[in-house]
Tab-separated table of C-alpha atoms in Angstrom:
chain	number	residue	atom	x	y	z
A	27	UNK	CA	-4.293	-22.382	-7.445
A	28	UNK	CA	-7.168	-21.009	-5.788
A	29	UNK	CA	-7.328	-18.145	-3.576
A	30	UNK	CA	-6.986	-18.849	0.138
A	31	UNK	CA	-10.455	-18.618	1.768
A	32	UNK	CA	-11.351	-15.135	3.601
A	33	UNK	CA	-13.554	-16.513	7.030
A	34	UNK	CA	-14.206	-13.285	8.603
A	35	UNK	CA	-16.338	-11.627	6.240
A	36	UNK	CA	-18.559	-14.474	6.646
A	37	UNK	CA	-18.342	-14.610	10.005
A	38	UNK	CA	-19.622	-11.170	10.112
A	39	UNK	CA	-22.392	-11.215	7.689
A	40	UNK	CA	-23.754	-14.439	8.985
A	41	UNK	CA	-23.564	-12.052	12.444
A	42	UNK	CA	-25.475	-9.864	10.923
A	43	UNK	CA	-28.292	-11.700	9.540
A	44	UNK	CA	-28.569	-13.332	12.622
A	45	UNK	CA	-29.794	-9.811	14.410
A	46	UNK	CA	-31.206	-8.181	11.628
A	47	UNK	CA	-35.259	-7.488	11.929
A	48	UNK	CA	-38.234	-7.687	9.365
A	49	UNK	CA	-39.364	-4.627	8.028
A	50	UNK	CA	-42.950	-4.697	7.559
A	51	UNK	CA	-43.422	-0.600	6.438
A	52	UNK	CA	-46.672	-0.845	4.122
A	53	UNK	CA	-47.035	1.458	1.252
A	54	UNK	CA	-45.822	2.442	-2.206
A	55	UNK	CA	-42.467	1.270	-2.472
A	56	UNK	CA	-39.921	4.391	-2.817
A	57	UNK	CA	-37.791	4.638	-5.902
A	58	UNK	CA	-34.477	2.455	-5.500
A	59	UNK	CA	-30.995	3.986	-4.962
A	60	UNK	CA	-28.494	3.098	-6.454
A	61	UNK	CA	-25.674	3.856	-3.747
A	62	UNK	CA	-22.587	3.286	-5.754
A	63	UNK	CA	-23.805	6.321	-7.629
A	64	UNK	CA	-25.134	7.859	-4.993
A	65	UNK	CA	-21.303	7.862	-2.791
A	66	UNK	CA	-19.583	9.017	-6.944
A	67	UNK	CA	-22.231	12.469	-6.717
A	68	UNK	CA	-21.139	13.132	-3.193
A	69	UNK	CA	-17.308	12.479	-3.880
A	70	UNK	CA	-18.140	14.912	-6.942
A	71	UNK	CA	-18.279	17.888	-4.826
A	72	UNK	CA	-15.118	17.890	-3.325
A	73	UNK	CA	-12.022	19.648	-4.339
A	74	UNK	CA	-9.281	19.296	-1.751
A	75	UNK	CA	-8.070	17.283	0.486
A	76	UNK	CA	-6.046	16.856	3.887
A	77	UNK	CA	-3.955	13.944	5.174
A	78	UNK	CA	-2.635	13.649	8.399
A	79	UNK	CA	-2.137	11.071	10.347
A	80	UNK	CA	-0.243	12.125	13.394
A	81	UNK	CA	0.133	15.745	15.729
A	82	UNK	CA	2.589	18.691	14.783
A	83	UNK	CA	6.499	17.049	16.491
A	84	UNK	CA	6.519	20.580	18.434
A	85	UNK	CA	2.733	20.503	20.235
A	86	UNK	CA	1.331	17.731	22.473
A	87	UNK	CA	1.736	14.735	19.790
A	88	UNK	CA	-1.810	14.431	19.180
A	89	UNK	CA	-4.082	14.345	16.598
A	90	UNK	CA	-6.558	17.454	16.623
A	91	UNK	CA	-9.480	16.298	14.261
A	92	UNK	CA	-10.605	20.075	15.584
A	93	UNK	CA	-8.057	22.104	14.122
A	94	UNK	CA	-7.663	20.259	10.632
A	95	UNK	CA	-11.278	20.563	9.961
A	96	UNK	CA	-10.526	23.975	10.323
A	97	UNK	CA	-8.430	23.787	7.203
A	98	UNK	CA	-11.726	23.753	5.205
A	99	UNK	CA	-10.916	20.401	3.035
A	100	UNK	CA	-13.603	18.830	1.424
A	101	UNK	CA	-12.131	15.477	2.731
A	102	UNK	CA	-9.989	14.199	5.754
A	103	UNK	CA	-7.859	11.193	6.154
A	104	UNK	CA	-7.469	11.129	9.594
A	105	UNK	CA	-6.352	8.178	11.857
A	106	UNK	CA	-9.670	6.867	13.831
A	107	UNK	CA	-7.509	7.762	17.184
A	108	UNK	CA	-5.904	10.869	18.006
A	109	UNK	CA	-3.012	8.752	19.664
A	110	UNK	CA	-3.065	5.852	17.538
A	111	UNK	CA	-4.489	3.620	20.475
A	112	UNK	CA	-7.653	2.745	21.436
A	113	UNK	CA	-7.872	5.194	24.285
A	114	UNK	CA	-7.552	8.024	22.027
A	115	UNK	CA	-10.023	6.889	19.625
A	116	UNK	CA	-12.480	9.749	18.529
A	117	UNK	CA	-15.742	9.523	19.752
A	118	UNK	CA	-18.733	9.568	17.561
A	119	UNK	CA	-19.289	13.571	18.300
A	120	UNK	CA	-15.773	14.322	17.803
A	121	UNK	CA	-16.270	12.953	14.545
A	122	UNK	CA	-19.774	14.333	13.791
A	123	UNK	CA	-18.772	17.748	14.556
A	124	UNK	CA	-15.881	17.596	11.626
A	125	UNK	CA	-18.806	16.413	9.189
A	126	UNK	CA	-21.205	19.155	10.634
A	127	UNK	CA	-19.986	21.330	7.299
A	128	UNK	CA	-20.402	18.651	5.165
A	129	UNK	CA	-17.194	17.669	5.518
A	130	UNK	CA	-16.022	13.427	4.625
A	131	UNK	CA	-13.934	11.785	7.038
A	132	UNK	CA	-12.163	8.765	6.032
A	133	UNK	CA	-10.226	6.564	8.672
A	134	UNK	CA	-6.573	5.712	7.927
A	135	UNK	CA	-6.486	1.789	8.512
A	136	UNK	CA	-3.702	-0.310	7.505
A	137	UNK	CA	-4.434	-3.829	6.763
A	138	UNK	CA	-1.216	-5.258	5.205
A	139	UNK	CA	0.598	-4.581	7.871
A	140	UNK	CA	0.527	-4.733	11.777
A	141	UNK	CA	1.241	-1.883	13.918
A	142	UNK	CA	2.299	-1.396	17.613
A	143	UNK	CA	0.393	0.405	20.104
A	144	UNK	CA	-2.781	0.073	17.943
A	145	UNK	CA	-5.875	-1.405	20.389
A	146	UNK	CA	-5.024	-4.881	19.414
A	147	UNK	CA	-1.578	-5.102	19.586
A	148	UNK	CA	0.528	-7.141	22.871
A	149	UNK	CA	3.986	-6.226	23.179
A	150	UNK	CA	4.430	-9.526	24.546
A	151	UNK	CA	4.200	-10.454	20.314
A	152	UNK	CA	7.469	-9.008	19.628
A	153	UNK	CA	11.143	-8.851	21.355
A	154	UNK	CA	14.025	-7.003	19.748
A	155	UNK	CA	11.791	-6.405	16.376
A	156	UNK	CA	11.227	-9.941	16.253
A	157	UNK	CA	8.274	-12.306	16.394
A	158	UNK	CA	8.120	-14.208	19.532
A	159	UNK	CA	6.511	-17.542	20.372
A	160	UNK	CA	3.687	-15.418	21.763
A	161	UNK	CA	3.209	-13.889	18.611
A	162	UNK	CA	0.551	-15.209	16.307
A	163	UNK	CA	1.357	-16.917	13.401
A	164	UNK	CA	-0.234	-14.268	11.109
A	165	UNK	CA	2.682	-11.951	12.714
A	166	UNK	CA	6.148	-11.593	10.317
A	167	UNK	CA	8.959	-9.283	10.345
A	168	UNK	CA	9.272	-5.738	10.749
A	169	UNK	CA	9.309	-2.984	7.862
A	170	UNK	CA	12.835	-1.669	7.873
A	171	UNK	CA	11.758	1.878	7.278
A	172	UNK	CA	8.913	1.551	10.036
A	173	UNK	CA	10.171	-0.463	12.500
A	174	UNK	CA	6.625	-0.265	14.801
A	175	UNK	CA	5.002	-1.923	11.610
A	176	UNK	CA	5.066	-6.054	10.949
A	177	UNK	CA	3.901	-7.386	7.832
A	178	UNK	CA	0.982	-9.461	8.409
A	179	UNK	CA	-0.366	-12.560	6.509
A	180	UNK	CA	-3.077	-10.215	5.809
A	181	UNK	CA	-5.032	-13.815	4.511
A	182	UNK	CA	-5.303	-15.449	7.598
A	183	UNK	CA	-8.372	-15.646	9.583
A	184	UNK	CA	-6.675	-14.204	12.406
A	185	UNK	CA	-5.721	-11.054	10.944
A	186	UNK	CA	-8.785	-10.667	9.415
A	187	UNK	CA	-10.829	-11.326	12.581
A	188	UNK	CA	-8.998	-8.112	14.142
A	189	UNK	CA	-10.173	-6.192	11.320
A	190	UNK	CA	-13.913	-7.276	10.438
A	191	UNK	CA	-15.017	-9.195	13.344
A	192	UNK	CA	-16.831	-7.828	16.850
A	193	UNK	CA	-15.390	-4.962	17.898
A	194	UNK	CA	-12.718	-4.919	15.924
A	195	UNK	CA	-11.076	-2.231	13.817
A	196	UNK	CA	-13.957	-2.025	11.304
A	197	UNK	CA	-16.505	-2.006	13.678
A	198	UNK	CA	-14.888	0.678	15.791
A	199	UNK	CA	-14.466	2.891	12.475
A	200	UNK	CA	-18.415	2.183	12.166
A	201	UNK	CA	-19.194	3.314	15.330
A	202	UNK	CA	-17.657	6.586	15.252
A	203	UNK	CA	-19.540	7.325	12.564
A	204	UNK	CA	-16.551	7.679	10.219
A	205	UNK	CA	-17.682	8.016	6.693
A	206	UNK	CA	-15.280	5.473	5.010
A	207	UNK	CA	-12.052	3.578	5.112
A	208	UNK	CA	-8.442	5.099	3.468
A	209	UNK	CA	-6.674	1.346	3.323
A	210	UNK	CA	-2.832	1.617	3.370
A	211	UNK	CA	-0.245	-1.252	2.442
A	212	UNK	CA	-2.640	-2.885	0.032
A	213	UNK	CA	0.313	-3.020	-2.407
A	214	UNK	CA	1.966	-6.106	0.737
A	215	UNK	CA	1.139	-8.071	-1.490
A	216	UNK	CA	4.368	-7.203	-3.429
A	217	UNK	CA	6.234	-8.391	-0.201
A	218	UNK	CA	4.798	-12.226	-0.122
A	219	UNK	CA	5.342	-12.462	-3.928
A	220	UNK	CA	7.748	-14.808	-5.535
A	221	UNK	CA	8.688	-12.846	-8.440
A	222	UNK	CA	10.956	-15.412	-9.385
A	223	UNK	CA	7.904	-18.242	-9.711
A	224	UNK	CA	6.310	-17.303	-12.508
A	225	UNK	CA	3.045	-18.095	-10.760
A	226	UNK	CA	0.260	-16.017	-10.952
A	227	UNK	CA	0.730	-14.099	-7.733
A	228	UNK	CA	-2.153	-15.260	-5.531
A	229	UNK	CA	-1.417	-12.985	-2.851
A	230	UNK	CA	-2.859	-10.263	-5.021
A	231	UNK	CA	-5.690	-12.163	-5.398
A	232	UNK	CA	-6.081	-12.381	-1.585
A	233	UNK	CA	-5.804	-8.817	-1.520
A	234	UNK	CA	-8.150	-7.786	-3.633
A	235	UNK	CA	-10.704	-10.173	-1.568
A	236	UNK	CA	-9.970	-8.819	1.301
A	237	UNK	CA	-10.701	-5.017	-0.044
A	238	UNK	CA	-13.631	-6.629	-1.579
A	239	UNK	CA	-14.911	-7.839	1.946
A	240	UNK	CA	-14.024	-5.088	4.212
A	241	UNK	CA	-16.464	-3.171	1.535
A	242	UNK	CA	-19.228	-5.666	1.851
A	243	UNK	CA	-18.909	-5.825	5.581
A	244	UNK	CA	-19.678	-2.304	6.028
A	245	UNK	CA	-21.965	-1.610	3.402
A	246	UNK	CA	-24.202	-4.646	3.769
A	247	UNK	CA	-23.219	-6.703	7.266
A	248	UNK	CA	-23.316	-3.236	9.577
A	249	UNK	CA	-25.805	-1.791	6.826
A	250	UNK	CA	-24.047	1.602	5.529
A	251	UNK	CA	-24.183	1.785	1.671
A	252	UNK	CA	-22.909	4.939	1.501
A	253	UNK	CA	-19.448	4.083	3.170
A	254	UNK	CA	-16.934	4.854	1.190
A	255	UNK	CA	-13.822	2.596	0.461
A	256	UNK	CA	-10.270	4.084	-0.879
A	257	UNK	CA	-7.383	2.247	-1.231
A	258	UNK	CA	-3.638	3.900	-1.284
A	259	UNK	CA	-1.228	2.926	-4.287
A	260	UNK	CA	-0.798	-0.533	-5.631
A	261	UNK	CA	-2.745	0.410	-9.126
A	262	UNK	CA	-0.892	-2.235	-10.267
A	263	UNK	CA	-2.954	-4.872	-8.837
A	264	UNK	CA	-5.787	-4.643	-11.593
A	265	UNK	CA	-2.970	-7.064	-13.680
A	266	UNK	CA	-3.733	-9.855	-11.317
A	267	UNK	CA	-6.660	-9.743	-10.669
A	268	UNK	CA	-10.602	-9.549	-11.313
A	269	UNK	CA	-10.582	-6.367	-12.061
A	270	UNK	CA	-13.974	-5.344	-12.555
A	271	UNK	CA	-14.859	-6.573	-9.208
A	272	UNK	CA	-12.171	-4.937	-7.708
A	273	UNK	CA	-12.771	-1.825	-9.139
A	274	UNK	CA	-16.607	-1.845	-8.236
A	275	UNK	CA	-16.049	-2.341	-4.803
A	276	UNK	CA	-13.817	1.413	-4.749
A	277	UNK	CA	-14.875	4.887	-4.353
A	278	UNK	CA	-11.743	6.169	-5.222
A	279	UNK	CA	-7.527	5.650	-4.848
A	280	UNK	CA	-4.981	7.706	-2.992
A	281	UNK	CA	-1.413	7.494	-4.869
A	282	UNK	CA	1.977	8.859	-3.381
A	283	UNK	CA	4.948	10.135	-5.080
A	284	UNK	CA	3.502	9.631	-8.609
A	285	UNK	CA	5.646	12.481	-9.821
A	286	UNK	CA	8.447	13.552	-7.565
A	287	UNK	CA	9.822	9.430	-7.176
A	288	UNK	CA	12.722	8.497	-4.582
A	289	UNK	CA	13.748	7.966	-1.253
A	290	UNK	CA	13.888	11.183	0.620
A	291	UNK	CA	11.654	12.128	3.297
A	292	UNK	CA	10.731	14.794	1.067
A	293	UNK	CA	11.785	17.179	-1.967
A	294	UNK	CA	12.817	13.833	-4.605
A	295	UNK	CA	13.660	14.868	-8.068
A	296	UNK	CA	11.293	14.799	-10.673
A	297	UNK	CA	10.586	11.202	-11.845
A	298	UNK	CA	7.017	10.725	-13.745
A	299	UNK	CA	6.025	7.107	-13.031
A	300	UNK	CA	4.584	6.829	-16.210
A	301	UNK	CA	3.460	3.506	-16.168
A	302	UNK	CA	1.584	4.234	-12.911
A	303	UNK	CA	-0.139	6.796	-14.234
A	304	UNK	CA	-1.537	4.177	-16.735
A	305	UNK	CA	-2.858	2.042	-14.069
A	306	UNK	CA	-4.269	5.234	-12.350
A	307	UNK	CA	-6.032	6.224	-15.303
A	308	UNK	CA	-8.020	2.956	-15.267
A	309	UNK	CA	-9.189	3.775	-11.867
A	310	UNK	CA	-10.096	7.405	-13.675
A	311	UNK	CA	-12.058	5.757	-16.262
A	312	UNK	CA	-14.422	3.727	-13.406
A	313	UNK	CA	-15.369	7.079	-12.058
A	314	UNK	CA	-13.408	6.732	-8.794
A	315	UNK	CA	-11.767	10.076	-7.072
A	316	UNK	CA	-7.920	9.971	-7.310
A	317	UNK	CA	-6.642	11.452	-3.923
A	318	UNK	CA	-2.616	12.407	-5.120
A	319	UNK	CA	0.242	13.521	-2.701
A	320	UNK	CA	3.425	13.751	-3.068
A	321	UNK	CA	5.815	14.965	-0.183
A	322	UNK	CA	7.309	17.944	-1.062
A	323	UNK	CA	8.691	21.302	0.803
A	324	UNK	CA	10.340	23.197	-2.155
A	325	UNK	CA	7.821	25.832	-3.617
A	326	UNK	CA	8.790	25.192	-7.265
A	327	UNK	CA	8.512	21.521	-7.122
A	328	UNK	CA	4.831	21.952	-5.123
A	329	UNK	CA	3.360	24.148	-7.676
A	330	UNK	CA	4.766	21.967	-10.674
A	331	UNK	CA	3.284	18.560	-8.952
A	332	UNK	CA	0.052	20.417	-8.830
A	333	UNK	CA	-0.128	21.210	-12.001
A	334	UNK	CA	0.373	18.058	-13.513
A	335	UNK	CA	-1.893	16.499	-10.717
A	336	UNK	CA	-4.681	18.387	-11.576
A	337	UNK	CA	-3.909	17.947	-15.781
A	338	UNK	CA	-4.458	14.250	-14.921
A	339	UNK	CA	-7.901	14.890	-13.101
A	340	UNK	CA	-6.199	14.278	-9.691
A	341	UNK	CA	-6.491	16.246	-6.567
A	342	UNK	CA	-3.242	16.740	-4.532
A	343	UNK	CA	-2.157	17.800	-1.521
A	344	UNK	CA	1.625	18.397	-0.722
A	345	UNK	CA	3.028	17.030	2.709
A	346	UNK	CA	5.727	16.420	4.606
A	347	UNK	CA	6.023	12.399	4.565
A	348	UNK	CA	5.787	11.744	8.594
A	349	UNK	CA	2.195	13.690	7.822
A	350	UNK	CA	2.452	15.219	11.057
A	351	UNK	CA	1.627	19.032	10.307
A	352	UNK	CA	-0.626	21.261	7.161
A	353	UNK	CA	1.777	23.371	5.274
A	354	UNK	CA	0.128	25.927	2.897
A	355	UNK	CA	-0.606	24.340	-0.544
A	356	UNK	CA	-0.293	26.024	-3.566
């Protein structure tokens, strides 16, 4: 079966070639770039990170792109608003003032999943953490252990039109002047999956396409080469896939609890995913930067998940999992 065709990133390319110009410049032609290697030698210089998502429970709730560029991390992941809506959405000097340093600033942006109170969202959609008849039929059920968040059927044209079309999410990351995308639930394909089918699973497929085009949209539709596109977790995916196409598309891969594996909010016992670190290391072997955190508040348990982190050529960062405040790292 083939995969289910992805509209929107040919909506917005044919948008784009529609306005673009001529450039007529006369002279020697300049040497060409490649920009693939171009984003790997600027990802090369940096050697810590900082993800947050949300503001510290005991201030005002908001994110302060300010204060955790204060930090000094080579890298941010950052949601694009400091409330999550689009009222609180940074503006392109908030944002250029956090890369003034040198500093990369990635965007949190979840596409397999739906989330309330985000700029496109109409509480109208959902009743009782339900799907309405005003919702639209991309819209599913909630995530039990986020209720706020509805998986999506992150194939439709629908969805996808809220992410890559005019002035939608992408664009709005473009605008502020964000220098790349940190993609979360890319591993929802796992929830559409009939792993009792023993078909290929397609919706991997889809996802992989839509990764694919939310990196072509930005680097050739709105023109920025250099933007950088990470995905978090679902290493698994290079199984079912094309992987080599995948994998060019990526500058790098966030992973969470690699190491310390289970269901607590934080401090899990020691559990080595072992077979995810094989995955992972194929990611390592395409040159992409592997972004690791694992949510942990014991000392002992920080210091040994950095370790092994950085023995597997990973950089980590330790957290608590609602990401909602910087606690010293080892």
């Amino acid at each position: 079966m083939p995969p289910r065709l992805l509209l929107a990133p040919l909506l917005a390319l044919a948008f784009a070639a529609a306005c673009a110009g001529s450039d007529s410049a006369s002279g020697p032609a300049a040497a060409p770039i490649d920009p693939a290697a171009a984003r790997a030698a600027r990802l090369a210089t940096v050697d810590s990170w900082l993800y947050q998502l949300q503001g510290p429970v005991d201030g005002d709730g908001l994110l302060d792109l300010v204060a955790l560029d204060a930090h000094g991390a080579g890298l941010l992941v950052v949601d694009h608003s400091r409330d999550g809506g689009g009222a609180g959405a940074f503006s392109r000097e908030e944002v250029a003032a956090a890369q003034a340093d040198g500093t990369i600033v990635l965007a949190y942006l979840s596409i397999g999943e739906a989330e309330a109170g985000r700029f496109y969202w109409d509480d109208a959609w959902v009743r009782d953490g339900a799907p309405t008849d005003a919702a639209p039929p991309w819209l599913a059920g909630a995530n039990p252990d986020f209720p706020d968040n509805y998986l999506v059927e992150f194939w439709d044209p629908g969805w996808q039109e809220i992410i890559l079309g005019r002035d939608a999410y992408l664009d709005r990351i473009l605008a502020a002047g964000f220098d790349g995308v940190y993609l979360d639930r890319v591993d929802a394909w796992e929830d559409w999956w009939d792993f009792n089918s023993g078909l290929p699973p397609i919706e991997a497929e889809d996802m992989a396409l839509f990764v694919e085009a939310i990196a072509r949209t930005a680097r050739e539709a709105f023109g920025r080469p250099d933007f950088l596109i990470f995905v978090q977790n679902a290493p698994d995916i290079l199984e079912a896939v094309d992987a080599d196409s995948y994998l060019a598309a990526l500058d790098g891969l966030g992973v969470e609890d690699t190491f310390y594996f289970g269901d607590a909010d934080e401090d899990n016992p020691l559990d080595v995913q072992e077979r995810t670190l094989e995955y992972i290391g194929r990611f390592r072997e395409a040159g992409k930067l592997i972004l690791a955190v694992d949510y942990l508040l014991d000392a002992a348990k920080q210091a040994d998940f950095v370790a092994r982190a950085r023995a597997q050529g990973f950089l980590p960062f330790v957290a608590p999992r609602a990401l909602d405040r910087v606690i010293p790292q080892p």
